[in-house]
Amino acid sequence: MRALEGPGLSLLCLVLALPALLPVPAVRGVAETPTYPWRDAETGERLVCAQCPPGTFVQRPCRRDSPTTCGPCPPRHYTQFWNYLERCRYCNVLCGEREEEARACHATHNRACRCRTGFFAHAGFCLEHASCPPGAGVIAPGAEECERAVIDFVAFQDISIKRLQRLLQALEAPEGWGPTPRAGRAALQLKLRRRLTELLGAQDGALLVRLLQALRVARMPGLERSVRERFLPVH
């Protein structure tokens, strides 16, 4: 085979170098951008369009010769995820009388609420902490929370029957441990409340210590942490 020389060699070098001189789509970016199928209403052509990022919506779907056009969400509207919505969602979460705004409505998320000081969340409602009646025993001087409030807070948590049974067993004396009779969740909650009330009357200041120990034995770290944060004084 005769080697190329002169103009022929120069032409070959130009052809080999041409791909490096042309713009190449970023494969990494394309792979990470979610897409959706779309049929062009005018041409009937089936296309794969890029979705729009959070905080925007699809203002105009892609066409063969143009990408998806995304528009920003108007005030009081949002999109939280990559999407191909034709309009943004309305911020429809409204804080109730016993709630305060924890996170304002934003283009990328809905409004979020939390219970005001003096209230705690339970089953979707904000319940008021019980005030300490005479002789109830305040856990921390000057604090509104008292041991009776701890009882209501724990007894009416939205937890499973299995966990309620474990907690009841942990609150019993070792000689009283054993299978808890079958009962509905409401009955177990009332039994738990009675048991905690018994511990309250047994010895001043012993309820919270015994309760935290039982929560640890029952493997309920989330509820144990909530009790510590809400009812233990911060030094």
Coordinates of C-alpha atoms in Angstrom, one line a residue:
M1 CA 0.0 0.0 0.0
R2 CA 1.4 3.4 -1.0
A3 CA 1.7 5.9 1.8
L4 CA -0.2 9.2 1.5
E5 CA 1.8 12.2 0.9
G6 CA 1.3 15.9 0.3
P7 CA -2.4 17.1 -0.1
G8 CA -3.8 13.6 0.5
L9 CA -2.2 13.4 3.9
S10 CA -3.3 16.8 4.9
L11 CA -6.9 16.0 4.0
L12 CA -6.9 12.8 6.0
C13 CA -5.6 14.7 9.1
L14 CA -8.3 17.2 8.7
V15 CA -11.1 14.5 8.6
L16 CA -9.7 12.8 11.7
A17 CA -9.5 16.0 13.6
L18 CA -13.0 17.3 12.6
P19 CA -15.0 15.5 15.4
A20 CA -12.9 17.3 18.1
L21 CA -13.7 20.6 16.6
L22 CA -17.5 20.2 16.6
P23 CA -19.8 20.8 19.7
V24 CA -20.7 17.5 21.4
P25 CA -23.7 17.2 23.7
A26 CA -22.7 16.6 27.4
V27 CA -23.7 13.0 27.9
R28 CA -23.3 13.3 31.7
G29 CA -25.8 16.2 31.8
V30 CA -28.3 14.5 29.6
A31 CA -28.2 11.3 31.7
E32 CA -28.8 13.3 34.9
T33 CA -31.7 15.4 33.6
P34 CA -35.0 13.6 33.8
T35 CA -37.1 13.3 30.6
Y36 CA -40.7 12.6 29.6
P37 CA -42.4 11.4 26.4
W38 CA -44.2 14.1 24.4
R39 CA -46.1 14.0 21.1
D40 CA -45.9 17.2 19.1
A41 CA -49.5 18.4 18.5
E42 CA -48.6 20.0 15.1
T43 CA -46.4 17.3 13.5
G44 CA -47.6 14.2 15.5
E45 CA -43.9 13.4 16.1
R46 CA -43.1 11.5 19.3
L47 CA -40.3 13.2 21.2
V48 CA -38.4 12.8 24.5
C49 CA -38.3 16.2 26.3
A50 CA -36.3 17.3 29.3
Q51 CA -38.2 17.9 32.5
C52 CA -38.1 21.2 34.3
P53 CA -36.2 21.6 37.7
P54 CA -37.8 22.4 41.0
G55 CA -39.2 26.0 41.2
T56 CA -40.2 26.0 37.5
F57 CA -42.8 24.4 35.2
V58 CA -43.1 23.5 31.5
Q59 CA -43.9 26.7 29.7
R60 CA -43.4 25.1 26.3
P61 CA -42.6 21.5 25.5
C62 CA -39.6 20.7 23.4
R63 CA -39.8 20.4 19.6
R64 CA -37.5 18.7 17.2
D65 CA -35.4 21.8 16.8
S66 CA -35.8 23.4 20.3
P67 CA -35.5 22.2 23.9
T68 CA -38.1 22.4 26.7
T69 CA -38.8 26.0 27.9
C70 CA -39.2 26.2 31.6
G71 CA -40.9 29.2 33.4
P72 CA -40.5 30.2 37.1
C73 CA -43.4 29.5 39.5
P74 CA -45.5 32.6 40.3
P75 CA -45.9 33.9 43.9
R76 CA -47.6 31.5 46.3
H77 CA -46.9 28.5 43.9
Y78 CA -44.2 25.8 43.9
T79 CA -42.9 22.7 42.3
Q80 CA -40.8 20.5 44.7
F81 CA -39.3 18.0 42.2
W82 CA -38.2 17.8 38.6
N83 CA -41.5 17.8 36.7
Y84 CA -43.4 18.3 33.4
L85 CA -46.4 20.1 34.9
E86 CA -48.1 22.8 32.8
R87 CA -48.6 24.9 36.0
C88 CA -47.1 25.1 39.4
R89 CA -48.9 23.8 42.5
Y90 CA -50.6 26.2 44.9
C91 CA -49.2 26.5 48.4
N92 CA -52.3 25.1 50.1
V93 CA -51.0 24.5 53.6
L94 CA -52.5 27.0 56.0
C95 CA -51.4 27.2 59.6
G96 CA -54.1 26.7 62.2
E97 CA -54.9 28.7 65.3
R98 CA -52.5 26.8 67.5
E99 CA -49.7 26.6 64.9
E100 CA -47.0 28.9 63.6
E101 CA -45.2 29.0 60.3
A102 CA -42.0 26.9 60.4
R103 CA -41.2 27.3 56.7
A104 CA -42.6 29.9 54.4
C105 CA -44.1 29.1 51.0
H106 CA -41.3 29.1 48.4
A107 CA -40.9 28.3 44.7
T108 CA -39.5 24.9 45.6
H109 CA -41.6 23.8 48.5
N110 CA -45.0 24.2 50.2
R111 CA -45.5 26.0 53.5
A112 CA -44.8 24.0 56.7
C113 CA -46.3 24.6 60.1
R114 CA -45.5 23.6 63.7
C115 CA -47.2 23.7 67.0
R116 CA -46.8 27.0 68.9
T117 CA -45.0 27.1 72.2
G118 CA -47.1 25.4 74.9
F119 CA -48.6 22.9 72.5
F120 CA -47.4 19.5 71.2
A121 CA -48.3 17.6 68.0
H122 CA -50.5 14.5 68.3
A123 CA -52.4 12.6 65.6
G124 CA -52.4 15.7 63.4
F125 CA -53.5 18.1 66.1
C126 CA -51.7 20.6 68.4
L127 CA -52.7 19.7 72.0
E128 CA -52.0 22.0 74.9
H129 CA -49.6 20.9 77.5
A130 CA -51.4 20.3 80.8
S131 CA -50.7 23.0 83.5
C132 CA -49.5 21.7 86.8
P133 CA -52.2 21.3 89.4
P134 CA -51.3 21.6 93.1
G135 CA -49.1 18.7 94.1
A136 CA -48.4 17.5 90.5
G137 CA -44.7 18.2 90.8
V138 CA -43.0 20.5 88.2
I139 CA -40.0 18.8 86.6
A140 CA -38.1 22.1 86.2
P141 CA -38.7 25.2 88.3
G142 CA -40.5 27.8 86.3
A143 CA -41.3 25.4 83.5
E144 CA -44.9 24.9 82.3
E145 CA -44.5 21.2 81.7
C146 CA -45.2 18.9 84.6
E147 CA -45.2 15.2 85.1
R148 CA -48.9 14.9 84.3
A149 CA -48.2 16.5 80.9
V150 CA -45.5 13.9 80.3
I151 CA -48.1 11.2 81.0
D152 CA -50.5 12.5 78.4
F153 CA -47.7 13.2 75.9
V154 CA -46.5 9.6 76.0
A155 CA -49.7 7.7 76.5
F156 CA -51.4 9.2 73.4
Q157 CA -48.6 9.0 71.0
D158 CA -49.5 7.5 67.6
I159 CA -47.4 4.3 68.0
S160 CA -48.1 0.7 67.1
I161 CA -49.7 -1.9 69.3
K162 CA -46.5 -3.9 69.4
R163 CA -44.5 -0.9 70.7
L164 CA -47.2 -0.1 73.3
Q165 CA -46.9 -3.7 74.5
R166 CA -43.1 -3.5 74.8
L167 CA -43.3 -0.2 76.7
L168 CA -46.0 -1.6 79.1
Q169 CA -43.8 -4.7 79.8
A170 CA -40.7 -2.4 80.4
L171 CA -42.7 -0.4 82.9
E172 CA -43.7 -3.5 84.9
A173 CA -41.6 -4.9 87.7
P174 CA -39.3 -7.7 86.4
E175 CA -41.4 -10.4 88.1
G176 CA -44.4 -9.1 86.3
W177 CA -42.9 -9.3 82.8
G178 CA -44.6 -11.6 80.4
P179 CA -46.9 -11.5 77.3
T180 CA -49.4 -8.6 77.4
P181 CA -52.9 -9.8 76.8
R182 CA -54.3 -9.0 73.4
A183 CA -56.0 -5.6 73.3
G184 CA -56.8 -2.8 70.9
R185 CA -54.5 0.3 70.7
A186 CA -57.0 2.5 72.6
A187 CA -57.2 0.0 75.5
L188 CA -53.4 -0.2 75.7
Q189 CA -53.1 3.5 75.7
L190 CA -55.4 3.8 78.7
K191 CA -53.5 1.0 80.4
L192 CA -50.3 2.8 79.8
R193 CA -51.7 6.1 81.2
R194 CA -52.9 4.3 84.3
R195 CA -49.5 2.7 84.8
L196 CA -47.7 6.0 84.4
T197 CA -50.1 7.6 86.9
E198 CA -49.4 4.9 89.4
L199 CA -45.7 5.6 89.0
L200 CA -46.4 9.3 89.5
G201 CA -48.0 8.7 92.9
A202 CA -45.4 6.2 94.0
Q203 CA -42.5 8.5 94.5
D204 CA -41.9 12.2 93.8
G205 CA -39.6 12.8 90.8
A206 CA -39.3 9.1 90.0
L207 CA -41.7 9.0 87.0
L208 CA -39.4 10.6 84.4
V209 CA -36.4 8.5 85.3
R210 CA -38.4 5.3 85.2
L211 CA -40.1 6.3 82.0
L212 CA -36.8 7.1 80.2
Q213 CA -35.4 3.8 81.3
A214 CA -38.5 1.9 80.0
L215 CA -38.3 3.7 76.7
R216 CA -34.7 2.6 76.3
V217 CA -35.5 -1.0 77.2
A218 CA -38.5 -0.9 74.8
R219 CA -36.2 0.3 72.0
M220 CA -38.1 3.5 71.3
P221 CA -35.2 6.0 70.8
G222 CA -37.4 8.6 68.9
L223 CA -39.9 8.9 71.7
E224 CA -37.2 8.9 74.4
R225 CA -35.5 11.8 72.6
S226 CA -38.8 13.7 72.3
V227 CA -39.4 13.3 76.0
R228 CA -35.9 14.5 76.9
E229 CA -36.2 17.6 74.5
R230 CA -39.6 18.6 75.8
F231 CA -39.6 17.9 79.5
L232 CA -36.0 17.8 80.7
P233 CA -34.5 21.1 81.8
V234 CA -31.6 22.4 79.6
H235 CA -28.5 23.2 81.7

